[in-house]
Structure formats: C-alpha cells, structure tokens
Amino acid sequence: MNTILNKNTQNNTFMKQERKKQIRLYLVKLLSRLTIWLKNKDKNPESSVISLAPKILSKEGDIKIIQPYLAELDRSLKEKEITNIAVTGAYGSGKSTIIKTFQNIHCEYEYLNVSLASFSDNDENGKKKGSIINADGEADPIEQVTFNTNLERRLEISILQQLFYHVKPSEIPDSRFKRINNNKWWKLLLSSASLILWLISILLLFKFNYVNKINPSTWHTSLRFDWFAIISIVLFFTGVGFFAKYIIRLFSNSKINKLSIKGELELGDNVDKSVFNEHLEEIIYFFERTSYNVIVIEDLDRFDTTDIFTKLRELNILLNTSKLIAREINFIYAVKDELFTDKNERVKFFDYIIPIIPFINASNAGVKLNELIVTRNLENILSSDFVQDIVSFIDDIDMRLLINIFHEFCIYRENIPTEVPDNLFAMIVFKNMYPDDFGKLSKREGHLYSFISNKSTYIKELTDKIDNKIALKKGQIDI
C-alpha cells in the first residue's frame, strides 16, 4: 500500500513539473513574440510602390552613404558666422533627400520649408524667359527689366505666403495679413455669452443706478453689501478693456500714408517695388513670434534668376542683426550648380557651399534598375543585357525618372500582354524621353510613326544600295 502511495506521489510530482515546464515554454514563446512585435511595430512594411517625391532615408546603409553631407550640414549650421548655406547639385542628384533626412535626424532645429516649384518657363503673360524682343527684332532692355522686376515680386510674394500661411493666425495675432479664422462653436458661444453679460452689466450700472451703489459715500455698515454691483462693474470694465485692446490693435495694424491740414486721413498699404522691403516689419514680427531658426528654400533655381538671392541674403542679414530676434536664423538653399555662371557669384551669395555628387549616373543606372526589378519580383522578365544597354540611351538620367519608367512599365505590362517585355520597356523609355512624339502615335503622326510606317521604304533603299554594291563588285570581277 505504501509503495502504491509513493508511486502516486511521484507521478503527481512529475505531472506538476511537466506542467511547470509547459507553462515556462509558453511564457518564453509569448515573450519572444511580444519582443519581436515591439521591435517591428514602428517599422513601415516594405512596399513595392516607390514614391517619386524626395525620401527620408531610414536604413543604416543609406544613411551611411550620405553621412558626409549630413555631418557637413550640421557643422555649418553650428558655425555662428555661417547663415546662408547652399546645397548644390544637378537636377535629381538627391539634394532634397539629403535635406529631408537631415531634418528627420536633427530635431534640435525648428525648420520651415519654402518650395517655389515652377515647371514652366513662361510668366503670367505668356512671355518666355530670356531676352524680350521688340518689334525691330532687337532685345528690349526696358521690357526685360520690367519682366525681371515682376518675376522678383511674384517670387517674394510666394515666399511671404508660405511663411505666414504656415502658422496659425493665433501665433501672429498682430499681423496685418488677415486670414479666415475657423472659429469653433464653443468659442462663438463664449463670445456671445460674454457680450450679453457685458450688455447686462451696462444695463444694471446705468439703468438701475448700480453706479451709486459702488460709491463709498453711499456705503452703510447697517446695510448688506451688494455683490451684484461689484460683479457688474468688473464685467463692465473687463469689456471696456477688451474693446480698447481691439481698437489699439486695429490702429496699430494700419499705416498712415497721408495726413493733411484739412484733416484728410488715409489708411492703407504703401506700394513699394520690393515686397520684402514693404513688409519688412511683418517679417521681423513673424520671426519674433515664432521659433523657426532654419529656413529651407527649394526650387529657386527653376526661374534662372540670381537677383532674388541678393534680396534673400539682405533679408537674412537684417533678421540676424535685429535685436528683436534673440536667435540666429539660417537659410538653406537647394540649387543647381549651373545657376551661377560667374565663378565669383557663387561665393558672393552664400557663406558656405555643400556640393552633392549624384547618386545615379550612366555607369550605375543598370544596378539601380535591377534593384527596382527585385522589388517587384521581375528578375526573369527583363534580360540583363537589355537592362545594361537601355539605360545608356537615357540622357540626363536621375532616380525619379528611372523609378517612373519602371512603374509605368509594370502598369503597362499588367494591362497589355506581351511576349517580349524588352520591347515594351523600350517603348516606355521612349514615352518618358519624348512624350510629345509618343502622344502623336495615336494620331498616326510624329517621328517614330513616320519611321515605322516607312519601314518598307527604308528596307528597299538599303537592299538597292546592297544590290548596287554587288553589281559593282561583279563588274570588277568580270574585268
């Protein structure tokens, strides 16, 4: 009997130990899964769709490639004497990607981005950039100066708009640039209730003679103190204070341009040739009220004018020398190298220049295209020899153009079945390089259509040349 009891006790102990082991294993698996989930929850899932917009690089390998640029940009921003920094490089070299990645890594700065993208070489009146030609076929310097002045004004207006529309109206309450304010329902309700209370306080004070009740000469110790009179007078003077503040702010936001002896008073804005000079007080007030210390200006090089850089440099100097702004403000410009044709202009406008070497060129474009092919699992669709050959025909290749070509190829391939994907890819390359001529194909027009439709004629011309050469050789042999 004792032996049986001992065996049962041993079995129970063994079963308990096994349960404990199972519970431990289950907890270990649960903790490992939880650890993996915590590590991956902040990671974005890999997507085969690649945006054409400038990217924020997050992989260690990608950041390591651009680390020299990031370090140079950080050193230049920390240097007190450097406030105008140029990040230069060819179109598609990765200037915007480097700047955006820097903003993502260095959060100690307050950034404000200004983009002036213009994808047309025409001004608002349809005039082309360059020299203005008069009726005699000669360059008209007066018209050219007017054109440049109008262009500068529009650029300055666009910069001001992006500055002031970037912040909430409540952050710059004294600005003369008034905008539509989206008032919440509870704010409107509070304002209405405050106005009603103020009107009631006026009614109590003057209609029901509550003013005399707060006169010390009418106070008696035997009478109870009237708290309604105190509340009414507090509400009244609080409302008067708010109205006074509104009136003072209204007049402070106006400019007096003309005041005559007859009492003629004109309020309005003074028209000046330079928008920055006209609204300099507004710009200083903006930076006084906000905390931005790094202004990133992109796409100014699309307008092929360097005069605006002079205005921006002057503005930067005024901001950094103003005693109202207790911090250093840095301007970062993303511009192309060929904008400044004069060697002295580059060093005249900027305090520091960081040149960017393009990440993609004719030598490594094939490797980049193969990387895109891997993202869509199309390794065996396009032949490797064709990939290396086709990229050599793409002039001024950049990563955005290559990505767009590949994306269009994937879309066309899904909708147009083809046995030779290489031919389809070649047509997509032609579409991106010569979009006008590609658009004419559907109308049976264009250089490519003419070349294809005259194929038989070209073949006949070639065969005739070959036949003539054969006949000439035969004649020489007979002789």
Short mmCIF file of C-alpha atoms in Angstrom, two decimals:
data_model
loop_
_atom_site.label_atom_id
_atom_site.label_comp_id
_atom_site.label_asym_id
_atom_site.label_seq_id
_atom_site.Cartn_x
_atom_site.Cartn_y
_atom_site.Cartn_z
CA MET A 1 0.00 0.00 0.00
CA ASN A 2 2.79 2.36 0.87
CA THR A 3 4.51 1.51 -2.39
CA ILE A 4 1.39 2.47 -4.36
CA LEU A 5 1.06 5.74 -2.46
CA ASN A 6 4.71 6.56 -3.13
CA LYS A 7 4.25 5.87 -6.85
CA ASN A 8 1.16 8.11 -6.97
CA THR A 9 3.02 10.88 -5.16
CA GLN A 10 5.92 10.56 -7.60
CA ASN A 11 3.52 10.65 -10.56
CA ASN A 12 1.81 13.75 -9.21
CA THR A 13 5.15 15.46 -8.65
CA PHE A 14 6.24 14.54 -12.18
CA MET A 15 2.99 15.86 -13.63
CA LYS A 16 3.37 19.14 -11.75
CA GLN A 17 6.93 19.54 -13.02
CA GLU A 18 5.79 18.86 -16.60
CA ARG A 19 3.02 21.47 -16.28
CA LYS A 20 5.52 23.99 -14.96
CA LYS A 21 7.83 23.28 -17.91
CA GLN A 22 4.96 23.73 -20.37
CA ILE A 23 3.94 26.98 -18.70
CA ARG A 24 7.55 28.23 -18.85
CA LEU A 25 7.84 27.32 -22.54
CA TYR A 26 4.55 29.04 -23.27
CA LEU A 27 5.65 32.18 -21.42
CA VAL A 28 9.01 32.17 -23.22
CA LYS A 29 7.28 31.91 -26.61
CA LEU A 30 4.83 34.63 -25.65
CA LEU A 31 7.61 36.96 -24.51
CA SER A 32 9.65 36.30 -27.65
CA ARG A 33 6.64 37.09 -29.86
CA LEU A 34 5.96 40.23 -27.83
CA THR A 35 9.60 41.31 -28.22
CA ILE A 36 9.51 40.79 -31.98
CA TRP A 37 6.22 42.72 -32.22
CA LEU A 38 7.64 45.63 -30.22
CA LYS A 39 10.70 45.75 -32.47
CA ASN A 40 8.68 45.72 -35.68
CA LYS A 41 5.68 47.84 -34.73
CA ASP A 42 7.43 51.11 -35.65
CA LYS A 43 8.84 49.77 -38.89
CA ASN A 44 6.95 50.55 -42.06
CA PRO A 45 6.09 47.50 -44.13
CA GLU A 46 8.07 47.08 -47.32
CA SER A 47 6.11 48.33 -50.28
CA SER A 48 6.73 47.76 -53.96
CA VAL A 49 5.36 51.25 -54.67
CA ILE A 50 8.18 53.80 -54.60
CA SER A 51 7.23 57.46 -54.45
CA LEU A 52 8.77 59.99 -56.83
CA ALA A 53 8.92 62.57 -54.04
CA PRO A 54 12.14 63.16 -52.09
CA LYS A 55 12.55 60.47 -49.45
CA ILE A 56 13.54 60.41 -45.81
CA LEU A 57 16.22 57.74 -45.62
CA SER A 58 15.96 55.46 -42.58
CA LYS A 59 18.11 52.43 -43.39
CA GLU A 60 21.58 52.44 -41.87
CA GLY A 61 23.22 51.64 -45.21
CA ASP A 62 21.52 54.55 -46.98
CA ILE A 63 22.32 56.99 -44.16
CA LYS A 64 25.94 55.86 -44.18
CA ILE A 65 26.24 56.86 -47.84
CA ILE A 66 25.04 60.43 -47.22
CA GLN A 67 26.65 60.78 -43.77
CA PRO A 68 29.43 63.12 -45.03
CA TYR A 69 26.80 65.56 -46.33
CA LEU A 70 24.77 65.36 -43.11
CA ALA A 71 27.85 66.00 -40.97
CA GLU A 72 28.91 68.94 -43.14
CA LEU A 73 25.45 70.47 -42.97
CA ASP A 74 25.37 70.08 -39.19
CA ARG A 75 28.80 71.71 -38.77
CA SER A 76 27.84 74.65 -40.98
CA LEU A 77 24.61 75.28 -39.02
CA LYS A 78 26.51 75.30 -35.73
CA GLU A 79 29.02 77.84 -37.04
CA LYS A 80 27.86 81.32 -35.98
CA GLU A 81 29.35 83.17 -38.93
CA ILE A 82 27.56 80.96 -41.48
CA THR A 83 23.89 81.81 -42.07
CA ASN A 84 23.46 81.35 -45.86
CA ILE A 85 24.16 77.74 -46.87
CA ALA A 86 23.85 76.37 -50.41
CA VAL A 87 23.34 72.68 -51.15
CA THR A 88 24.27 72.44 -54.82
CA GLY A 89 23.99 69.65 -57.34
CA ALA A 90 22.46 68.64 -60.63
CA TYR A 91 18.74 68.00 -61.01
CA GLY A 92 17.89 64.66 -59.39
CA SER A 93 21.21 64.46 -57.52
CA GLY A 94 19.47 63.98 -54.15
CA LYS A 95 19.59 67.47 -52.63
CA SER A 96 16.06 67.33 -51.24
CA THR A 97 16.51 63.79 -49.95
CA ILE A 98 19.62 64.81 -48.01
CA ILE A 99 17.91 67.88 -46.54
CA LYS A 100 14.77 65.95 -45.53
CA THR A 101 16.83 63.17 -43.97
CA PHE A 102 18.82 65.79 -42.04
CA GLN A 103 15.59 67.34 -40.74
CA ASN A 104 14.39 63.91 -39.61
CA ILE A 105 17.63 63.15 -37.74
CA HIS A 106 18.39 66.58 -36.26
CA CYS A 107 15.23 67.55 -34.40
CA GLU A 108 17.01 70.20 -32.34
CA TYR A 109 16.34 72.77 -35.07
CA GLU A 110 12.99 74.36 -35.96
CA TYR A 111 12.54 74.04 -39.73
CA LEU A 112 10.31 75.92 -42.13
CA ASN A 113 10.25 74.69 -45.73
CA VAL A 114 9.62 77.01 -48.66
CA SER A 115 9.16 75.42 -52.09
CA LEU A 116 8.81 77.54 -55.23
CA ALA A 117 8.29 74.85 -57.83
CA SER A 118 7.58 76.22 -61.29
CA PHE A 119 7.58 73.76 -64.13
CA SER A 120 7.00 76.30 -66.91
CA ASP A 121 9.37 78.81 -68.46
CA ASN A 122 6.55 81.25 -69.10
CA ASP A 123 5.45 84.16 -66.96
CA GLU A 124 1.87 85.03 -66.22
CA ASN A 125 1.51 86.94 -69.51
CA GLY A 126 2.85 84.11 -71.62
CA LYS A 127 6.25 85.67 -72.24
CA LYS A 128 9.21 83.39 -72.44
CA LYS A 129 12.18 83.71 -70.18
CA GLY A 130 15.24 85.27 -71.69
CA SER A 131 15.60 88.39 -73.75
CA ILE A 132 12.45 90.36 -74.60
CA ILE A 133 12.39 91.10 -78.36
CA ASN A 134 10.81 94.31 -79.64
CA ALA A 135 9.14 94.98 -83.00
CA ASP A 136 12.53 95.58 -84.66
CA GLY A 137 13.77 92.15 -83.68
CA GLU A 138 16.20 93.51 -81.08
CA ALA A 139 16.43 92.89 -77.36
CA ASP A 140 14.42 95.46 -75.43
CA PRO A 141 16.26 96.23 -72.14
CA ILE A 142 13.32 98.17 -70.66
CA GLU A 143 10.90 95.29 -71.20
CA GLN A 144 13.47 92.86 -69.81
CA VAL A 145 13.90 94.91 -66.64
CA THR A 146 10.10 95.09 -66.21
CA PHE A 147 9.84 91.33 -66.72
CA ASN A 148 12.57 90.61 -64.15
CA THR A 149 11.01 93.02 -61.65
CA ASN A 150 7.60 91.38 -61.96
CA LEU A 151 9.19 87.95 -61.59
CA GLU A 152 11.04 89.01 -58.43
CA ARG A 153 7.85 90.46 -56.93
CA ARG A 154 5.94 87.25 -57.58
CA LEU A 155 8.74 85.21 -56.02
CA GLU A 156 8.83 87.43 -52.94
CA ILE A 157 5.03 87.27 -52.61
CA SER A 158 5.14 83.48 -52.85
CA ILE A 159 7.82 83.28 -50.15
CA LEU A 160 5.79 85.55 -47.85
CA GLN A 161 2.65 83.50 -48.43
CA GLN A 162 4.40 80.28 -47.48
CA LEU A 163 5.86 81.90 -44.37
CA PHE A 164 2.67 83.38 -42.99
CA TYR A 165 0.27 80.64 -44.07
CA HIS A 166 2.48 78.05 -42.40
CA VAL A 167 1.45 79.15 -38.89
CA LYS A 168 -1.89 79.58 -37.17
CA PRO A 169 -3.39 83.11 -37.01
CA SER A 170 -3.28 82.91 -33.22
CA GLU A 171 0.53 82.67 -33.33
CA ILE A 172 0.80 86.05 -35.07
CA PRO A 173 -2.27 87.95 -33.84
CA ASP A 174 -0.92 91.43 -34.68
CA SER A 175 -0.09 90.60 -38.29
CA ARG A 176 -1.67 92.75 -40.99
CA PHE A 177 -2.07 89.68 -43.18
CA LYS A 178 -5.58 88.71 -42.11
CA ARG A 179 -6.94 85.28 -42.92
CA ILE A 180 -10.23 83.48 -42.50
CA ASN A 181 -10.32 82.17 -38.96
CA ASN A 182 -12.21 78.93 -38.38
CA ASN A 183 -13.86 79.69 -35.03
CA LYS A 184 -15.06 76.72 -33.04
CA TRP A 185 -18.69 76.64 -31.93
CA TRP A 186 -17.75 76.87 -28.26
CA LYS A 187 -15.64 79.97 -28.95
CA LEU A 188 -18.58 81.65 -30.69
CA LEU A 189 -20.84 80.63 -27.80
CA LEU A 190 -18.39 82.02 -25.24
CA SER A 191 -18.03 85.29 -27.17
CA SER A 192 -21.81 85.67 -27.44
CA ALA A 193 -22.30 84.94 -23.73
CA SER A 194 -19.55 87.44 -22.84
CA LEU A 195 -21.16 90.14 -24.97
CA ILE A 196 -24.56 89.52 -23.39
CA LEU A 197 -23.09 89.69 -19.89
CA TRP A 198 -21.32 92.93 -20.76
CA LEU A 199 -24.58 94.47 -22.05
CA ILE A 200 -26.37 93.30 -18.89
CA SER A 201 -23.66 94.94 -16.76
CA ILE A 202 -24.17 98.24 -18.65
CA LEU A 203 -27.93 97.96 -18.09
CA LEU A 204 -27.52 97.32 -14.37
CA LEU A 205 -24.98 100.09 -13.86
CA PHE A 206 -26.72 102.89 -15.71
CA LYS A 207 -30.38 101.92 -16.00
CA PHE A 208 -30.89 100.64 -12.46
CA ASN A 209 -28.47 103.12 -10.89
CA TYR A 210 -25.98 100.49 -9.68
CA VAL A 211 -23.20 103.07 -10.15
CA ASN A 212 -24.29 104.87 -6.95
CA LYS A 213 -24.15 101.62 -5.01
CA ILE A 214 -20.39 101.32 -5.52
CA ASN A 215 -19.83 104.93 -4.43
CA PRO A 216 -18.09 104.76 -0.98
CA SER A 217 -20.16 107.73 0.27
CA THR A 218 -23.33 105.62 -0.03
CA TRP A 219 -21.98 102.69 1.99
CA HIS A 220 -23.53 102.00 5.43
CA THR A 221 -22.43 99.38 7.88
CA SER A 222 -26.01 98.60 8.72
CA LEU A 223 -26.79 97.64 5.09
CA ARG A 224 -25.76 94.45 3.40
CA PHE A 225 -23.03 94.75 0.75
CA ASP A 226 -24.40 94.50 -2.82
CA TRP A 227 -22.22 91.99 -4.66
CA PHE A 228 -24.20 92.43 -7.89
CA ALA A 229 -22.84 95.95 -8.14
CA ILE A 230 -19.24 94.71 -7.84
CA ILE A 231 -19.79 91.92 -10.40
CA SER A 232 -21.43 94.41 -12.77
CA ILE A 233 -18.58 96.91 -12.53
CA VAL A 234 -15.98 94.14 -13.04
CA LEU A 235 -17.81 92.87 -16.13
CA PHE A 236 -18.18 96.40 -17.46
CA PHE A 237 -14.52 97.35 -17.16
CA THR A 238 -13.40 93.92 -18.45
CA GLY A 239 -15.46 94.51 -21.60
CA VAL A 240 -14.08 98.04 -21.95
CA GLY A 241 -10.58 96.59 -21.67
CA PHE A 242 -11.22 94.08 -24.44
CA PHE A 243 -12.69 96.78 -26.71
CA ALA A 244 -9.72 99.06 -26.02
CA LYS A 245 -7.31 96.23 -26.87
CA TYR A 246 -9.19 95.57 -30.14
CA ILE A 247 -9.17 99.25 -31.14
CA ILE A 248 -5.46 99.65 -30.33
CA ARG A 249 -4.63 96.54 -32.34
CA LEU A 250 -6.80 97.79 -35.22
CA PHE A 251 -4.97 101.12 -35.44
CA SER A 252 -1.54 99.56 -34.90
CA ASN A 253 -2.17 97.30 -37.92
CA SER A 254 -2.82 100.31 -40.19
CA LYS A 255 -0.37 102.58 -41.95
CA ILE A 256 -0.87 106.36 -42.19
CA ASN A 257 0.28 107.36 -45.64
CA LYS A 258 -1.13 110.89 -45.85
CA LEU A 259 -2.27 113.44 -43.26
CA SER A 260 -3.20 116.94 -44.41
CA ILE A 261 -4.09 120.17 -42.53
CA LYS A 262 -7.68 119.82 -43.71
CA GLY A 263 -7.96 116.69 -41.66
CA GLU A 264 -7.62 114.25 -44.55
CA LEU A 265 -6.50 110.90 -43.20
CA GLU A 266 -5.69 107.97 -45.49
CA LEU A 267 -5.08 104.49 -44.15
CA GLY A 268 -3.66 101.78 -46.39
CA ASP A 269 -0.60 99.97 -47.64
CA ASN A 270 2.35 101.71 -49.18
CA VAL A 271 3.23 100.36 -52.60
CA ASP A 272 6.94 99.58 -52.89
CA LYS A 273 8.94 97.93 -55.63
CA SER A 274 10.34 95.34 -53.23
CA VAL A 275 7.81 93.19 -51.40
CA PHE A 276 10.39 92.30 -48.74
CA ASN A 277 11.10 95.98 -48.02
CA GLU A 278 7.41 96.80 -47.96
CA HIS A 279 6.62 94.12 -45.40
CA LEU A 280 9.91 94.03 -43.51
CA GLU A 281 8.19 94.79 -40.19
CA GLU A 282 5.82 91.89 -40.77
CA ILE A 283 8.70 89.51 -41.48
CA ILE A 284 10.60 90.58 -38.36
CA TYR A 285 7.40 90.26 -36.31
CA PHE A 286 6.85 86.75 -37.73
CA PHE A 287 10.28 85.54 -36.60
CA GLU A 288 9.90 87.38 -33.31
CA ARG A 289 6.70 85.47 -32.52
CA THR A 290 7.77 82.06 -33.86
CA SER A 291 10.76 79.83 -33.07
CA TYR A 292 11.92 78.85 -36.57
CA ASN A 293 15.69 79.05 -36.97
CA VAL A 294 16.32 77.10 -40.19
CA ILE A 295 14.53 78.15 -43.40
CA VAL A 296 14.87 75.65 -46.25
CA ILE A 297 14.27 77.24 -49.68
CA GLU A 298 13.99 74.94 -52.68
CA ASP A 299 13.39 75.28 -56.42
CA LEU A 300 14.51 78.90 -56.74
CA ASP A 301 16.88 77.76 -59.48
CA ARG A 302 13.94 76.91 -61.77
CA PHE A 303 13.45 80.61 -62.53
CA ASP A 304 17.03 81.14 -63.79
CA THR A 305 17.41 84.43 -61.94
CA THR A 306 20.01 85.31 -59.31
CA ASP A 307 18.57 88.67 -58.24
CA ILE A 308 16.24 87.06 -55.71
CA PHE A 309 19.26 85.60 -53.88
CA THR A 310 20.52 89.14 -53.25
CA LYS A 311 17.19 90.06 -51.64
CA LEU A 312 17.18 86.91 -49.51
CA ARG A 313 20.75 87.48 -48.36
CA GLU A 314 19.87 91.05 -47.34
CA LEU A 315 16.80 89.73 -45.51
CA ASN A 316 18.91 87.16 -43.68
CA ILE A 317 21.37 89.84 -42.56
CA LEU A 318 18.52 92.05 -41.30
CA LEU A 319 16.98 89.18 -39.34
CA ASN A 320 20.27 88.19 -37.72
CA THR A 321 21.18 91.77 -36.80
CA SER A 322 17.75 92.63 -35.40
CA LYS A 323 17.74 93.00 -31.61
CA LEU A 324 14.10 91.88 -31.53
CA ILE A 325 15.09 88.35 -32.56
CA ALA A 326 17.22 86.65 -29.92
CA ARG A 327 18.45 83.73 -32.05
CA GLU A 328 20.39 83.00 -35.23
CA ILE A 329 18.36 82.29 -38.36
CA ASN A 330 19.91 80.19 -41.10
CA PHE A 331 18.82 79.96 -44.73
CA ILE A 332 19.49 76.72 -46.63
CA TYR A 333 19.15 76.85 -50.43
CA ALA A 334 18.86 73.79 -52.69
CA VAL A 335 20.09 74.99 -56.10
CA LYS A 336 21.66 73.55 -59.22
CA ASP A 337 25.35 74.11 -59.94
CA GLU A 338 24.88 75.74 -63.33
CA LEU A 339 22.66 78.55 -61.98
CA PHE A 340 25.68 80.76 -61.32
CA THR A 341 27.72 81.08 -64.50
CA ASP A 342 30.13 83.57 -62.94
CA LYS A 343 32.67 81.96 -60.60
CA ASN A 344 32.52 84.95 -58.24
CA GLU A 345 28.71 84.91 -57.91
CA ARG A 346 28.66 81.55 -56.13
CA VAL A 347 30.89 82.72 -53.29
CA LYS A 348 29.25 86.16 -53.19
CA PHE A 349 25.73 84.96 -52.40
CA PHE A 350 26.47 82.12 -49.97
CA ASP A 351 28.54 81.74 -46.82
CA TYR A 352 29.06 78.02 -47.31
CA ILE A 353 28.53 75.64 -50.24
CA ILE A 354 27.99 71.87 -49.95
CA PRO A 355 28.26 70.14 -53.36
CA ILE A 356 26.27 66.93 -53.87
CA ILE A 357 27.60 64.13 -56.06
CA PRO A 358 24.70 62.49 -57.98
CA PHE A 359 23.76 59.07 -56.65
CA ILE A 360 22.89 57.77 -60.09
CA ASN A 361 24.65 58.10 -63.44
CA ALA A 362 25.10 56.15 -66.64
CA SER A 363 27.60 53.78 -65.02
CA ASN A 364 25.39 52.60 -62.13
CA ALA A 365 21.92 53.14 -63.62
CA GLY A 366 21.72 49.48 -64.58
CA VAL A 367 22.38 48.42 -60.98
CA LYS A 368 19.66 50.79 -59.72
CA LEU A 369 17.21 49.44 -62.29
CA ASN A 370 17.96 45.87 -61.20
CA GLU A 371 17.19 46.89 -57.61
CA LEU A 372 13.79 48.15 -58.74
CA ILE A 373 13.20 44.92 -60.65
CA VAL A 374 13.83 42.91 -57.47
CA THR A 375 11.19 44.92 -55.55
CA ARG A 376 8.51 43.65 -57.99
CA ASN A 377 9.94 40.12 -58.31
CA LEU A 378 10.56 40.57 -62.04
CA GLU A 379 14.10 39.18 -62.13
CA ASN A 380 13.46 36.85 -65.08
CA ILE A 381 11.26 39.22 -67.09
CA LEU A 382 13.82 41.67 -68.50
CA SER A 383 17.12 40.31 -69.83
CA SER A 384 20.26 41.54 -68.05
CA ASP A 385 21.99 42.56 -71.31
CA PHE A 386 18.95 44.63 -72.31
CA VAL A 387 18.88 46.39 -68.91
CA GLN A 388 22.52 47.45 -69.25
CA ASP A 389 22.03 48.58 -72.85
CA ILE A 390 18.78 50.53 -72.45
CA VAL A 391 19.99 52.78 -69.61
CA SER A 392 22.87 54.01 -71.78
CA PHE A 393 20.31 55.65 -74.11
CA ILE A 394 18.63 57.69 -71.34
CA ASP A 395 20.06 61.21 -71.33
CA ASP A 396 20.34 63.14 -68.01
CA ILE A 397 19.15 60.13 -66.08
CA ASP A 398 18.08 60.60 -62.47
CA MET A 399 16.45 58.32 -59.92
CA ARG A 400 12.99 59.84 -60.23
CA LEU A 401 12.94 59.35 -63.99
CA LEU A 402 14.15 55.76 -63.64
CA ILE A 403 11.51 54.98 -60.99
CA ASN A 404 8.75 56.47 -63.13
CA ILE A 405 9.85 54.48 -66.20
CA PHE A 406 9.80 51.26 -64.18
CA HIS A 407 6.40 51.99 -62.60
CA GLU A 408 4.83 52.73 -65.99
CA PHE A 409 6.33 49.53 -67.39
CA CYS A 410 4.72 47.50 -64.57
CA ILE A 411 1.31 49.09 -65.21
CA TYR A 412 1.50 48.65 -68.99
CA ARG A 413 2.69 45.04 -68.57
CA GLU A 414 -0.36 44.17 -66.44
CA ASN A 415 -2.77 45.68 -68.96
CA ILE A 416 -1.06 44.82 -72.27
CA PRO A 417 0.06 41.18 -72.55
CA THR A 418 3.32 40.86 -74.47
CA GLU A 419 5.69 38.04 -75.27
CA VAL A 420 8.71 40.35 -75.46
CA PRO A 421 8.82 42.54 -72.31
CA ASP A 422 12.07 44.14 -73.51
CA ASN A 423 10.24 45.80 -76.40
CA LEU A 424 7.53 47.14 -74.07
CA PHE A 425 10.13 48.55 -71.71
CA ALA A 426 11.93 50.24 -74.62
CA MET A 427 8.65 51.88 -75.65
CA ILE A 428 8.10 53.16 -72.08
CA VAL A 429 11.60 54.65 -72.11
CA PHE A 430 10.73 56.42 -75.38
CA LYS A 431 7.44 57.63 -73.82
CA ASN A 432 9.29 59.27 -70.93
CA MET A 433 12.08 60.76 -73.03
CA TYR A 434 9.89 62.04 -75.87
CA PRO A 435 6.32 62.37 -74.51
CA ASP A 436 5.20 64.71 -77.32
CA ASP A 437 6.18 62.28 -80.04
CA PHE A 438 4.69 59.37 -78.10
CA GLY A 439 1.38 61.23 -77.85
CA LYS A 440 1.32 61.67 -81.63
CA LEU A 441 1.46 57.90 -82.22
CA SER A 442 -2.30 57.53 -81.62
CA LYS A 443 -2.87 60.23 -84.28
CA ARG A 444 -0.58 58.46 -86.79
CA GLU A 445 1.86 61.33 -86.57
CA GLY A 446 5.34 62.00 -85.22
CA HIS A 447 8.88 60.94 -85.97
CA LEU A 448 8.53 57.39 -84.59
CA TYR A 449 5.33 56.73 -86.55
CA SER A 450 6.93 58.06 -89.71
CA PHE A 451 9.95 55.84 -89.16
CA ILE A 452 7.85 52.70 -88.56
CA SER A 453 5.37 53.35 -91.38
CA ASN A 454 8.20 53.87 -93.89
CA LYS A 455 9.89 50.66 -92.87
CA SER A 456 9.39 49.06 -96.30
CA THR A 457 10.83 52.14 -98.00
CA TYR A 458 13.95 52.07 -95.80
CA ILE A 459 14.37 48.32 -96.45
CA LYS A 460 14.06 48.88 -100.21
CA GLU A 461 16.63 51.68 -100.11
CA LEU A 462 19.05 49.50 -98.17
CA THR A 463 18.55 46.50 -100.47
CA ASP A 464 19.03 48.73 -103.52
CA LYS A 465 22.32 50.00 -102.10
CA ILE A 466 23.43 46.45 -101.40
CA ASP A 467 22.39 45.32 -104.91
CA ASN A 468 24.33 48.20 -106.44
CA LYS A 469 27.43 47.26 -104.47
CA ILE A 470 27.03 43.61 -105.55
CA ALA A 471 26.66 44.64 -109.20
CA LEU A 472 29.75 46.85 -108.90
CA LYS A 473 31.80 44.01 -107.41
CA LYS A 474 30.60 41.61 -110.16
CA GLY A 475 31.67 44.14 -112.80
CA GLN A 476 35.09 44.39 -111.19
CA ILE A 477 35.40 40.58 -111.10
CA ASP A 478 34.44 40.28 -114.84
CA ILE A 479 37.09 42.81 -115.75
#
